[in-house]
mmCIF file with all atom_site columns, C-alpha atoms in Angstrom:
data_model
loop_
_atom_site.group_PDB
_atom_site.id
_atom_site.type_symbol
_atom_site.label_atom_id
_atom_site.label_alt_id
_atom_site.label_comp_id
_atom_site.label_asym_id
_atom_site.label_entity_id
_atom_site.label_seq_id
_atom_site.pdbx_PDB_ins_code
_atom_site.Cartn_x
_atom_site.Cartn_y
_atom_site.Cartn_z
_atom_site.occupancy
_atom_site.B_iso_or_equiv
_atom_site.pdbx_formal_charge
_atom_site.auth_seq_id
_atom_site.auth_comp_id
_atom_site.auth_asym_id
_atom_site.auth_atom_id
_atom_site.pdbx_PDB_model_num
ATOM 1   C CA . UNK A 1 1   ? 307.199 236.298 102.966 1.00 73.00 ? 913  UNK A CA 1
ATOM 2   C CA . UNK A 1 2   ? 308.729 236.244 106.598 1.00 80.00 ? 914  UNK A CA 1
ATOM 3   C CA . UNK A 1 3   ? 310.245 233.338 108.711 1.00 88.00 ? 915  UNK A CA 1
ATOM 4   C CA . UNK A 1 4   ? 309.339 233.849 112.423 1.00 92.00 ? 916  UNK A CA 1
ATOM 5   C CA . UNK A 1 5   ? 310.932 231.898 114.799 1.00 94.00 ? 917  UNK A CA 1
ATOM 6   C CA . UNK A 1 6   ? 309.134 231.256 117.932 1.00 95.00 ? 918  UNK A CA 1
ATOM 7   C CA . UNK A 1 7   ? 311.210 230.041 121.805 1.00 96.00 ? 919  UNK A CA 1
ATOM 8   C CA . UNK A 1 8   ? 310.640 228.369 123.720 1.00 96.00 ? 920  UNK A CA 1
ATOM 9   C CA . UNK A 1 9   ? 308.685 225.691 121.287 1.00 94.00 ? 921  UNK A CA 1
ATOM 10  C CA . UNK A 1 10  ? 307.152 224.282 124.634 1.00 95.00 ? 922  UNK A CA 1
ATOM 11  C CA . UNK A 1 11  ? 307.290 224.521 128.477 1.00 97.00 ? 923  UNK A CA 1
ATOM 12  C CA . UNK A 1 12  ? 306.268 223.183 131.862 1.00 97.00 ? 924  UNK A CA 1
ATOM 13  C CA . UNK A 1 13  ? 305.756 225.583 134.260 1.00 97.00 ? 925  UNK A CA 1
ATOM 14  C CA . UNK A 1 14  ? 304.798 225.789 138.496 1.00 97.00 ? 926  UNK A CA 1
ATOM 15  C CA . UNK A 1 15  ? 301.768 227.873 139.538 1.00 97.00 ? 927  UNK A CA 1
ATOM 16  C CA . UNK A 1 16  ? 302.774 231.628 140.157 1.00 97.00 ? 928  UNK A CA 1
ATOM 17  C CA . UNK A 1 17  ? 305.828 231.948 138.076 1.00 98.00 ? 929  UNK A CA 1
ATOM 18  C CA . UNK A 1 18  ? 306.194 233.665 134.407 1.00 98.00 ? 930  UNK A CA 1
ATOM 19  C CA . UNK A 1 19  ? 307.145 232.608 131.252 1.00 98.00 ? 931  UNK A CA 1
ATOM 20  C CA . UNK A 1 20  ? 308.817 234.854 128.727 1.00 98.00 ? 932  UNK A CA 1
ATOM 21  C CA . UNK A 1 21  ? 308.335 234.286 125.248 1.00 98.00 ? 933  UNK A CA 1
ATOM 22  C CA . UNK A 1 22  ? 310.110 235.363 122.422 1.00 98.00 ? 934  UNK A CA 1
ATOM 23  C CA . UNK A 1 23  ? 308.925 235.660 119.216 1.00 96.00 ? 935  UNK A CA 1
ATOM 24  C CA . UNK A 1 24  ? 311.666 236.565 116.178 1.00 95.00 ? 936  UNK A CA 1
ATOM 25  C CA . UNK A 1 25  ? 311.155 237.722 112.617 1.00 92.00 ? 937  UNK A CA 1
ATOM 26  C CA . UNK A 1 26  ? 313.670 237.838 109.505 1.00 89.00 ? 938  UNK A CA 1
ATOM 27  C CA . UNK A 1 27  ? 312.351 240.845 108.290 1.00 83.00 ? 939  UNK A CA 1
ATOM 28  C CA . UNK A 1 28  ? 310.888 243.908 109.291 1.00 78.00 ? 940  UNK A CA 1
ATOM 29  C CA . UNK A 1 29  ? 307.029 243.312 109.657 1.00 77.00 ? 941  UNK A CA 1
ATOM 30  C CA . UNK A 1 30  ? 304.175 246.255 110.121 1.00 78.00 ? 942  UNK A CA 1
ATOM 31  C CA . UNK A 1 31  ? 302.161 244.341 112.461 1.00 84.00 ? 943  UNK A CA 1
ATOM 32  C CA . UNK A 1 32  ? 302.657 241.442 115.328 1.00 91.00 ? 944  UNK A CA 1
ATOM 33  C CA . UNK A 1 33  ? 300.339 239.696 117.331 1.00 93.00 ? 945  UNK A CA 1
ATOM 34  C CA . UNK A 1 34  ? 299.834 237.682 119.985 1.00 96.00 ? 946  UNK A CA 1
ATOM 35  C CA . UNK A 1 35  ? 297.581 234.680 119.886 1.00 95.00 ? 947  UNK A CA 1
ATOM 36  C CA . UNK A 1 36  ? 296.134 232.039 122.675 1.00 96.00 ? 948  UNK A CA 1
ATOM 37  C CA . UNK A 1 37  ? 294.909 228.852 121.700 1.00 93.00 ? 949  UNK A CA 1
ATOM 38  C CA . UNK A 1 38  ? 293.317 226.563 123.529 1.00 89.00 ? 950  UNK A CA 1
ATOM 39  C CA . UNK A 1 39  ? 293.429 222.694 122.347 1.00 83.00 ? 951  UNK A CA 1
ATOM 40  C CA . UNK A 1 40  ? 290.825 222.033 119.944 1.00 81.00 ? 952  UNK A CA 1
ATOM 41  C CA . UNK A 1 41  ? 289.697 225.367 120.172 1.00 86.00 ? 953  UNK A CA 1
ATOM 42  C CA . UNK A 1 42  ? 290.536 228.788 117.315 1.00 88.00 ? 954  UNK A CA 1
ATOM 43  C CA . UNK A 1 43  ? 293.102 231.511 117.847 1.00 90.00 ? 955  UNK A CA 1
ATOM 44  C CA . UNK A 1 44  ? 291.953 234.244 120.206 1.00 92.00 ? 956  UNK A CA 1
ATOM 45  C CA . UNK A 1 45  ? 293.942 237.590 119.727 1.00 92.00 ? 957  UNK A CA 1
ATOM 46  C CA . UNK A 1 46  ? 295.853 238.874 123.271 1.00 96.00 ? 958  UNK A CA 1
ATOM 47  C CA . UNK A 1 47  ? 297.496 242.060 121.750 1.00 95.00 ? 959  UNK A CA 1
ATOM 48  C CA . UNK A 1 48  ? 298.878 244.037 119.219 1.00 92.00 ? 960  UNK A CA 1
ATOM 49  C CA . UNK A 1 49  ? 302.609 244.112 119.637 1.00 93.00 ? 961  UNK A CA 1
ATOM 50  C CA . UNK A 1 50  ? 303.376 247.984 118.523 1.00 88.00 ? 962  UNK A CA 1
ATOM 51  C CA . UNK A 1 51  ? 307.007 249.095 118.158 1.00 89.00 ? 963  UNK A CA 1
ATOM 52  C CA . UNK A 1 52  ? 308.398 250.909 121.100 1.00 85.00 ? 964  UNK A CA 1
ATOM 53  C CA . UNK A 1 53  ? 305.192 251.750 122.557 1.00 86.00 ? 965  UNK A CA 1
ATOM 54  C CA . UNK A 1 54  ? 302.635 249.865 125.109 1.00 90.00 ? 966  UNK A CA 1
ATOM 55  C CA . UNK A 1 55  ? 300.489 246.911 122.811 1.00 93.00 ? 967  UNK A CA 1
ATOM 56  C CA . UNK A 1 56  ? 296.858 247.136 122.020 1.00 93.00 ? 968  UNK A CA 1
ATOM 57  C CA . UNK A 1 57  ? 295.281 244.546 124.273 1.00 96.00 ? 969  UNK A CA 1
ATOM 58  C CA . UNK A 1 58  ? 291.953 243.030 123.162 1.00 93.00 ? 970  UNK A CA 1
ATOM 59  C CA . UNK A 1 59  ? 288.863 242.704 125.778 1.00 93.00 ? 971  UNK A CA 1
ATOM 60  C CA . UNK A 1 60  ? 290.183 239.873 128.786 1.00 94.00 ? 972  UNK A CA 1
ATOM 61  C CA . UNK A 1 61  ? 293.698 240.643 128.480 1.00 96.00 ? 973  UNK A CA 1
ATOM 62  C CA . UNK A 1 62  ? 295.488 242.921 130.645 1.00 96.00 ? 974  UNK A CA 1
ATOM 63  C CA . UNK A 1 63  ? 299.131 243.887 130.855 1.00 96.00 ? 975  UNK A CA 1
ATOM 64  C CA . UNK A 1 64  ? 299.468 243.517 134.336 1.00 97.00 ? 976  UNK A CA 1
ATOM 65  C CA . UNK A 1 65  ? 298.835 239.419 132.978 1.00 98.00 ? 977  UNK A CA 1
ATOM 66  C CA . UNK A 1 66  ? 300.586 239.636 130.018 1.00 98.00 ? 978  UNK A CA 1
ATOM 67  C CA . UNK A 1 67  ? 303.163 242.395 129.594 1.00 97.00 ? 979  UNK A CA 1
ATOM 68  C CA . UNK A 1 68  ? 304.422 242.759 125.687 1.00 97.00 ? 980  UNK A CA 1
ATOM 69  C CA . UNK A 1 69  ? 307.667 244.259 124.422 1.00 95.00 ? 981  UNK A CA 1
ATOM 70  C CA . UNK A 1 70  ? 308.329 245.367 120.815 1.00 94.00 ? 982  UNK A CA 1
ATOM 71  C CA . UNK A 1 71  ? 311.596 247.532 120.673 1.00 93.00 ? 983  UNK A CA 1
ATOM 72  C CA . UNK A 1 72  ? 312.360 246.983 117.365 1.00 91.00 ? 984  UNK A CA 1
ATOM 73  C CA . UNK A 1 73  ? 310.272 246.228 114.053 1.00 89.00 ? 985  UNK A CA 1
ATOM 74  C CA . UNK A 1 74  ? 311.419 242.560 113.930 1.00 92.00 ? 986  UNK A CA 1
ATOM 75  C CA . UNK A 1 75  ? 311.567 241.000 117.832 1.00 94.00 ? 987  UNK A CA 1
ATOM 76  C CA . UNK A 1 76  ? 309.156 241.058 120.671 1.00 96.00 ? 988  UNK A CA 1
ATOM 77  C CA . UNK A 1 77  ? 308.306 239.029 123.899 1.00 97.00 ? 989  UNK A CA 1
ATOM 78  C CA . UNK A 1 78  ? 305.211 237.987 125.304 1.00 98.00 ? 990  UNK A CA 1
ATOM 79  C CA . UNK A 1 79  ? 305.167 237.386 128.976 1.00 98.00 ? 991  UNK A CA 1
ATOM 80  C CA . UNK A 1 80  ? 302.514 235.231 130.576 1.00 98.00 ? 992  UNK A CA 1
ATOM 81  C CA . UNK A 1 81  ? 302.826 236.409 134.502 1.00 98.00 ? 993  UNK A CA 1
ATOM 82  C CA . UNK A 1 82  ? 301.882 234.961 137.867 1.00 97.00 ? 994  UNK A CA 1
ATOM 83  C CA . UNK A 1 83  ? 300.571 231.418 135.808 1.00 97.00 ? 995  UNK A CA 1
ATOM 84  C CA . UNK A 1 84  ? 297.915 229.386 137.077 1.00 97.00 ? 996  UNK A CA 1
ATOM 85  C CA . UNK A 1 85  ? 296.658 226.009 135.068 1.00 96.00 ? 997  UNK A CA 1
ATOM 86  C CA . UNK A 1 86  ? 294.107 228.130 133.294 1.00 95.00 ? 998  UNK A CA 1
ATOM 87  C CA . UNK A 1 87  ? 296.911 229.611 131.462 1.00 97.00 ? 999  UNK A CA 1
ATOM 88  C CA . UNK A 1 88  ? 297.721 226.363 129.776 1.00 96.00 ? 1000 UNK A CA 1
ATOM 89  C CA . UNK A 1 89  ? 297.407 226.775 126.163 1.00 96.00 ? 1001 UNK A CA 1
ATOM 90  C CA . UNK A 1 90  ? 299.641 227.491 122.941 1.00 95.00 ? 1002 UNK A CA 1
ATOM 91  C CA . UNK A 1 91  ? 300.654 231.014 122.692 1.00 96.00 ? 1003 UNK A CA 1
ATOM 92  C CA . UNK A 1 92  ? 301.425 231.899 118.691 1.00 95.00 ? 1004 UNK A CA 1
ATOM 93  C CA . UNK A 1 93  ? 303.301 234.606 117.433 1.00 94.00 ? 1005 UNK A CA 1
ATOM 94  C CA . UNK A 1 94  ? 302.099 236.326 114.234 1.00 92.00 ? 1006 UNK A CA 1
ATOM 95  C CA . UNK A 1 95  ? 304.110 238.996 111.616 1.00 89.00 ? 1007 UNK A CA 1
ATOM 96  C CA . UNK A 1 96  ? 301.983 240.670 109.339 1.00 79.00 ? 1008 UNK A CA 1
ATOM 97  C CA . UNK A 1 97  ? 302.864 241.844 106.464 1.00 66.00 ? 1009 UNK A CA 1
ATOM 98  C CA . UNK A 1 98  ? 300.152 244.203 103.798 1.00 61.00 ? 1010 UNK A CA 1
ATOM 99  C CA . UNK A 1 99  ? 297.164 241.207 104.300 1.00 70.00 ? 1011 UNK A CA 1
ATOM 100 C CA . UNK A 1 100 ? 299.327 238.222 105.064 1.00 78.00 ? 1012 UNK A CA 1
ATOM 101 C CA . UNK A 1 101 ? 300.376 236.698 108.201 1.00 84.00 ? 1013 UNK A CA 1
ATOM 102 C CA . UNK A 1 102 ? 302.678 234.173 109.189 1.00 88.00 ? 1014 UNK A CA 1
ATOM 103 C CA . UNK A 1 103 ? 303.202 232.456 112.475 1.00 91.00 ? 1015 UNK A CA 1
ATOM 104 C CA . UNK A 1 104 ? 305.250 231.313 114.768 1.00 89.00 ? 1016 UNK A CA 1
ATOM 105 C CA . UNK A 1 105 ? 305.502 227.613 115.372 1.00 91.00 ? 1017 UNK A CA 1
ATOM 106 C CA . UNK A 1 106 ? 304.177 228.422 118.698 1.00 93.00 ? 1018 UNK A CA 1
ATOM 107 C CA . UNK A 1 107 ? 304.478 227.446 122.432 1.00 95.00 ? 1019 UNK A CA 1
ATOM 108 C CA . UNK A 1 108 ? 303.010 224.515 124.154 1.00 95.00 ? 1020 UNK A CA 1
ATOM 109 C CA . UNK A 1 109 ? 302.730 225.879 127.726 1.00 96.00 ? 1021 UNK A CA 1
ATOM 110 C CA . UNK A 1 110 ? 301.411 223.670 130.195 1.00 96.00 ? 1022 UNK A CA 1
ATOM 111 C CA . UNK A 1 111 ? 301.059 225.051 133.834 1.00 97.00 ? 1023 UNK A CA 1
ATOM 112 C CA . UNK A 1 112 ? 301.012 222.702 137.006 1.00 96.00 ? 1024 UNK A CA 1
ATOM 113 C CA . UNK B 2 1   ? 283.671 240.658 117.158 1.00 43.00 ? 553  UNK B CA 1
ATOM 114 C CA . UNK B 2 2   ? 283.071 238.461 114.030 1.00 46.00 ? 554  UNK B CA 1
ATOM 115 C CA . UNK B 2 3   ? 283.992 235.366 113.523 1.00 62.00 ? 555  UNK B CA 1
ATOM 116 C CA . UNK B 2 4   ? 283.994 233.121 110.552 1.00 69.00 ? 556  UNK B CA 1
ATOM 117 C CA . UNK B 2 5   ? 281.940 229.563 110.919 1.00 74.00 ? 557  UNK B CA 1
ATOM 118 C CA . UNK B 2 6   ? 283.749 226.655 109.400 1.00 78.00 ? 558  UNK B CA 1
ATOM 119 C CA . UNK B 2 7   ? 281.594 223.530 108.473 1.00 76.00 ? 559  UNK B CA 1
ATOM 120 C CA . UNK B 2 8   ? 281.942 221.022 108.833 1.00 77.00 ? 560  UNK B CA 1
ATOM 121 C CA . UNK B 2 9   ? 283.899 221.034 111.869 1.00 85.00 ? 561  UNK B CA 1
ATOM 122 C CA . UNK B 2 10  ? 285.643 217.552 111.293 1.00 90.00 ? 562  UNK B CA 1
ATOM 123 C CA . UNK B 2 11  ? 285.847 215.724 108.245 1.00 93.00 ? 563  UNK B CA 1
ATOM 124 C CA . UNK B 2 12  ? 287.334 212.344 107.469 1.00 95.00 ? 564  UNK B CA 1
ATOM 125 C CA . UNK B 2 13  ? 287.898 210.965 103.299 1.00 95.00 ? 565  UNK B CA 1
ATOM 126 C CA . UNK B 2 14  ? 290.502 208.414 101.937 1.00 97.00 ? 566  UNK B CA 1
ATOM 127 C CA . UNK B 2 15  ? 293.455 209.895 99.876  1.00 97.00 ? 567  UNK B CA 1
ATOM 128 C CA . UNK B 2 16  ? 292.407 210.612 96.736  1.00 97.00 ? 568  UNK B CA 1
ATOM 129 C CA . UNK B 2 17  ? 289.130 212.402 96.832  1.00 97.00 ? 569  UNK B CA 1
ATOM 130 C CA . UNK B 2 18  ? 288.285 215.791 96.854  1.00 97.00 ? 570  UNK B CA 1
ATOM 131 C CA . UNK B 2 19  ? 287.697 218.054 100.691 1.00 96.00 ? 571  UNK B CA 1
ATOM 132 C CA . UNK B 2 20  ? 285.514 220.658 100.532 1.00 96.00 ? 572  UNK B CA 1
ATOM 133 C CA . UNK B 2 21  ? 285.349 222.897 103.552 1.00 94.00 ? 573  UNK B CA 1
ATOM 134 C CA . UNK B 2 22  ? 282.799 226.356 103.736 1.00 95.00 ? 574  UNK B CA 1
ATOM 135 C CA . UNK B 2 23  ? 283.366 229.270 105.755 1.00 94.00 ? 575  UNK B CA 1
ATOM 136 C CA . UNK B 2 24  ? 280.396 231.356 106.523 1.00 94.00 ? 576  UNK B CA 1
ATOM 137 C CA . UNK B 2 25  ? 280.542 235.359 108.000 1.00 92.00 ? 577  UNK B CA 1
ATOM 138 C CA . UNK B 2 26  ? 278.403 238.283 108.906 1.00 90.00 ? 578  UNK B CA 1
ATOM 139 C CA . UNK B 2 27  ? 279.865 241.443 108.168 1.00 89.00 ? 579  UNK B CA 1
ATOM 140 C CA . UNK B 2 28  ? 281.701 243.309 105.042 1.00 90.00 ? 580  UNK B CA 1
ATOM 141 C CA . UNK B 2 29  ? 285.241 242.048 104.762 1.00 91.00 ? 581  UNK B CA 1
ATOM 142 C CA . UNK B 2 30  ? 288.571 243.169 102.761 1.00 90.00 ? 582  UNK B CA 1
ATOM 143 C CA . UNK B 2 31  ? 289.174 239.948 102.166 1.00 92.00 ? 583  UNK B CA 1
ATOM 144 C CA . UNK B 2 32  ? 289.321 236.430 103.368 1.00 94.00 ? 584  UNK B CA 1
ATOM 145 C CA . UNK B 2 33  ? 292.260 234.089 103.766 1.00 94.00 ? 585  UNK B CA 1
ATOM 146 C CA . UNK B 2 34  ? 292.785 230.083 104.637 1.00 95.00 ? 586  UNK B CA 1
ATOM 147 C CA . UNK B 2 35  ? 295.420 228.742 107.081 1.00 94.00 ? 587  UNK B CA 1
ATOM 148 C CA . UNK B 2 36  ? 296.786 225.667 107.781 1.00 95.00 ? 588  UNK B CA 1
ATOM 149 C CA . UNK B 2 37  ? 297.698 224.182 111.147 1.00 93.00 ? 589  UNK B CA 1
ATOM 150 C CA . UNK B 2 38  ? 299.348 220.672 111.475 1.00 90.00 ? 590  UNK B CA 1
ATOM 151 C CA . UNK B 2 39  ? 298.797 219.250 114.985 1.00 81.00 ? 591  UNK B CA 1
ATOM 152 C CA . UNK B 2 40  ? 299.015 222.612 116.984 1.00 67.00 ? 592  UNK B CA 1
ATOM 153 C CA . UNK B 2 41  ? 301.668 223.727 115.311 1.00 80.00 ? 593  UNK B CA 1
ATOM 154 C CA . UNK B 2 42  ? 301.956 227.431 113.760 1.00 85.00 ? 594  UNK B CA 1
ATOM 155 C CA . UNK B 2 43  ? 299.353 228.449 111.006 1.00 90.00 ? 595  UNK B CA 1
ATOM 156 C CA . UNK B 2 44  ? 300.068 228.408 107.482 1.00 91.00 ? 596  UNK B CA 1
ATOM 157 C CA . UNK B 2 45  ? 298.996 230.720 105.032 1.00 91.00 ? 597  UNK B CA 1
ATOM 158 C CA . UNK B 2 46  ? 297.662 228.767 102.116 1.00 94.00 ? 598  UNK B CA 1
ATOM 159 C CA . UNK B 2 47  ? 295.472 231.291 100.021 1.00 94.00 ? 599  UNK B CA 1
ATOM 160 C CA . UNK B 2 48  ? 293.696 234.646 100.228 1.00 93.00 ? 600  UNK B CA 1
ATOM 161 C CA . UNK B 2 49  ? 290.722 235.859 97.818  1.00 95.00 ? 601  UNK B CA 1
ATOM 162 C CA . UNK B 2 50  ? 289.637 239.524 97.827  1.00 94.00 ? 602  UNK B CA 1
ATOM 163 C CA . UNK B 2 51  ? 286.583 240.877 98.463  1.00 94.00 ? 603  UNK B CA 1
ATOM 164 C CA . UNK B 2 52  ? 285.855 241.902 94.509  1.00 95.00 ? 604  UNK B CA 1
ATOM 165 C CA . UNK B 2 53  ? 287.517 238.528 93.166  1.00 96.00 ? 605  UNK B CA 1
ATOM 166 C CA . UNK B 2 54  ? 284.964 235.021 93.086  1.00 97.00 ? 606  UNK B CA 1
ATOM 167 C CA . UNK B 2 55  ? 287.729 232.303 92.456  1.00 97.00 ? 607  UNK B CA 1
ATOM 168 C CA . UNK B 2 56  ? 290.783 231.372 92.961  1.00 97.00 ? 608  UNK B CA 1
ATOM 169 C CA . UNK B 2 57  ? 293.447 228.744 92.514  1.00 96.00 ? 609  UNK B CA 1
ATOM 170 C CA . UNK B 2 58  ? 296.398 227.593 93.482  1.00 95.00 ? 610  UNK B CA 1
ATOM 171 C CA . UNK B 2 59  ? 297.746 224.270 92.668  1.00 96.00 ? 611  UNK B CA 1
ATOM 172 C CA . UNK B 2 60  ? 295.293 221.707 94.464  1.00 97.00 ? 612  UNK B CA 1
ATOM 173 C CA . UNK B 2 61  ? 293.747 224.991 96.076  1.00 97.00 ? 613  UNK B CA 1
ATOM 174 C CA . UNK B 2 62  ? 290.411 226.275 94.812  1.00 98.00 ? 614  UNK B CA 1
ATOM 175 C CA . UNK B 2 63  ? 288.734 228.758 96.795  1.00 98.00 ? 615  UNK B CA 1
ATOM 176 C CA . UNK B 2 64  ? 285.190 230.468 96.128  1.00 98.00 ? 616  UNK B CA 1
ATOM 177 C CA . UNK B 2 65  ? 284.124 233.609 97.512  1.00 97.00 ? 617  UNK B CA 1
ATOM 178 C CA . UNK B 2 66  ? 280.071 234.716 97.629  1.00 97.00 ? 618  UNK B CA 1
ATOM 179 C CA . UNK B 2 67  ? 279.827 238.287 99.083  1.00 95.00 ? 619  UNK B CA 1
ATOM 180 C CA . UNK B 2 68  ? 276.027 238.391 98.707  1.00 95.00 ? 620  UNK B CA 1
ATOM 181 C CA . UNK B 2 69  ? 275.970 235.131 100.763 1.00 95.00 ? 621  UNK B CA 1
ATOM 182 C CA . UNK B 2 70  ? 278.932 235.895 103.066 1.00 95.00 ? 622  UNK B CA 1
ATOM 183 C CA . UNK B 2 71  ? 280.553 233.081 102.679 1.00 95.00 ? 623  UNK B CA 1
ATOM 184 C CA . UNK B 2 72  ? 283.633 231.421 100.947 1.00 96.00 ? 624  UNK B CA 1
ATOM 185 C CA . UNK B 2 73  ? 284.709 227.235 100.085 1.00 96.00 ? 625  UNK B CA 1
ATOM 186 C CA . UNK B 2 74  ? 287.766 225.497 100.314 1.00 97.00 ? 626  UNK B CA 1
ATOM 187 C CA . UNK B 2 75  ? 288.290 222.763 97.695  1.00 97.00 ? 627  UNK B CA 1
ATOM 188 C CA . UNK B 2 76  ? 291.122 220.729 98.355  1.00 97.00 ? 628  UNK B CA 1
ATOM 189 C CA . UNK B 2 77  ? 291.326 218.286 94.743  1.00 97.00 ? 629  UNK B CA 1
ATOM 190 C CA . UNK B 2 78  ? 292.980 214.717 95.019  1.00 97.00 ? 630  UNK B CA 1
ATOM 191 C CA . UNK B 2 79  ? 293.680 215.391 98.590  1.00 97.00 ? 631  UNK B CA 1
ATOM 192 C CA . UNK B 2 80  ? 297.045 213.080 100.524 1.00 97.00 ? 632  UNK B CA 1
ATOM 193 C CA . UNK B 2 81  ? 297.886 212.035 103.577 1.00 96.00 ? 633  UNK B CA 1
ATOM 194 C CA . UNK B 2 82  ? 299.772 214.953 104.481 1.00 95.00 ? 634  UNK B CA 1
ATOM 195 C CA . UNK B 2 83  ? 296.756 217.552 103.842 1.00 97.00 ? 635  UNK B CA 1
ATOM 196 C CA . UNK B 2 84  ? 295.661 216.210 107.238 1.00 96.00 ? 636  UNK B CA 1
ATOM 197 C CA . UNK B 2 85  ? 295.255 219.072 109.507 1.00 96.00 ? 637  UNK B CA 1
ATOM 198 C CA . UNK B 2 86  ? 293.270 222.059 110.926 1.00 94.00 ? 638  UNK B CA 1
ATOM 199 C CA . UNK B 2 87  ? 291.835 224.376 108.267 1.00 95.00 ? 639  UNK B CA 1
ATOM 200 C CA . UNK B 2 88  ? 291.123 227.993 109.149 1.00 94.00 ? 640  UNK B CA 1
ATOM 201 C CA . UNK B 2 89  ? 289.311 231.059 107.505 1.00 94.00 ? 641  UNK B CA 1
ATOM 202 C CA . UNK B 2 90  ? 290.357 234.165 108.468 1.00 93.00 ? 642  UNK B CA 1
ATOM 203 C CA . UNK B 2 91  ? 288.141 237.217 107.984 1.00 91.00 ? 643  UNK B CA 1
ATOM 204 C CA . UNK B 2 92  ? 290.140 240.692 107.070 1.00 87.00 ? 644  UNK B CA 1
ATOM 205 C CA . UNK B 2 93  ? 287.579 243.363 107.986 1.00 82.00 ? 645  UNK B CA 1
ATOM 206 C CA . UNK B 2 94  ? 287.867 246.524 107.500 1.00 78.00 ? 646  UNK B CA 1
ATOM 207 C CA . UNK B 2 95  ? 289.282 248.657 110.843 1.00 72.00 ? 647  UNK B CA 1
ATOM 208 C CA . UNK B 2 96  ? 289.874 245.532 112.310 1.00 73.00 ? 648  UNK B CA 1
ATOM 209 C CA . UNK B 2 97  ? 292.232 242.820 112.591 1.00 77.00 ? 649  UNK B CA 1
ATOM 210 C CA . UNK B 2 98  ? 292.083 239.424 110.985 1.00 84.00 ? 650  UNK B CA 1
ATOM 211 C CA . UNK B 2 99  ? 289.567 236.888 112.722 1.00 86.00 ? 651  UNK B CA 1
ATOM 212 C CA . UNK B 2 100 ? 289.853 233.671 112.632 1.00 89.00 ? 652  UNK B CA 1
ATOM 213 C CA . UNK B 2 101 ? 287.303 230.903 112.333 1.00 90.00 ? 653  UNK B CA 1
ATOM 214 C CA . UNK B 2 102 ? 286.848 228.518 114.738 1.00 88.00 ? 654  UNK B CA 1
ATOM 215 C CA . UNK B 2 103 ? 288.732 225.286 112.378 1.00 90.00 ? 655  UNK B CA 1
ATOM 216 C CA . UNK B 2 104 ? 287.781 222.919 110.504 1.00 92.00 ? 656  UNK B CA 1
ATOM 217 C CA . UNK B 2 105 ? 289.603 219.041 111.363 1.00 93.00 ? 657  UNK B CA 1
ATOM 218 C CA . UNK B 2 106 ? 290.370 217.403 107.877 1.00 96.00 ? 658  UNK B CA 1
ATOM 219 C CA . UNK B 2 107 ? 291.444 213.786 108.188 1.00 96.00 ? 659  UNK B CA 1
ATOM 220 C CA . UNK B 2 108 ? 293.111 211.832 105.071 1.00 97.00 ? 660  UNK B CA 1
ATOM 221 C CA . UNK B 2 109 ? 293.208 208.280 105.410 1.00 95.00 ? 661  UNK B CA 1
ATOM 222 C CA . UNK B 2 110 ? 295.798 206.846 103.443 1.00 92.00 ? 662  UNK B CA 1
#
């Protein structure tokens, strides 16, 4: 199994700044992913987080919005840019490892 | 893309009975796996059953999967208190990445 530990757990933030998160794992994990979930609602997949190359974004996401950084097999960052309240939602970080994956606790963003 | 169909989409029992929870797909999958998520919190991985296997079980777990119908239940026996929470079903298909469900709200009433 794998222990990922997720910062900042939550967050207010002003319209048109970023948030960096960071997203930690105790071992070395093939995959990680990047989640949004609105309250109430499922987990929507931003991006594959791939190791020392640009992530995979799904269809809505851009970099430009949400740049991603893997340099190593067990750390990256998500960064949610230029936030307006629409971006208010928990963002999850996921490790996968062969057909398992654990999360993050996640972060409670909440833009104003 | 695909997405698995929990039902229902809230349910509410006292502690002590028995939560069943069905997950319903479309397409061919590698396998499909439950999660956990206590008030928006991270997901939990609670059990995964494989596309050739029908049952499975683990400790109050039970899980059922029927390929020809595409879909899979959740049995959650003598259920407590702390089982309240968001259920997920995650579908692993193949060339793609897990997809989850849209959740399931399971409330035990002590």
């Amino acid at each position: 199994s794998a222990v990922i530990s997720q910062k900042p757990s939550r967050d207010i933030c002003q319209r048109g700044t970023s948030l960096t998160i960071q997203c930690q794992v105790d071992s070395q994990v093939t995959m990680m992913f990047w989640y949004r979930q609105q309250p109430g609602q499922s987990l929507t997949l931003i991006a594959t987080a791939n190791q020392g190359s640009e992530a995979t974004y799904e269809s809505g996401f851009v970099i430009d919005k949400f740049p991603i950084s893997r340099p190593n097999l067990t750390f990256s960052t998500l960064t949610v840019s230029n936030m307006s309240p629409e971006d208010s939602s928990i963002y999850l970080c996921s490790g996968g490892m062969n057909t398992e994956a654990f999360f993050g606790q996640g972060t409670r963003l909440t833009v104003v | 893309s695909q997405q698995g169909e929990e039902d229902p989409q809230a349910l509410s029992i006292q502690e002590g009975e028995n939560a069943t929870m069905n997950c319903s797909y479309k397409t061919s999958i590698n396998n499909l796996q439950w999660y956990r998520q206590n008030s928006g919190r991270g997901l939990v991985h609670l059990i995964l059953i494989r596309s050739n296997e029908r049952e499975k079980h683990s400790g109050r777990l039970r899980v059922t999967l029927d390929t020809s119908k595409k879909s899979s239940s959740l049995l959650i026996t003598a259920s407590r208190a702390a089982d309240t929470a968001s259920y997920f079903c995650a579908t692993d298909i193949p060339g793609e990445k897990l997809v989850f469900g849209k959740g399931m709200k399971l409330t035990v009433n002590p």
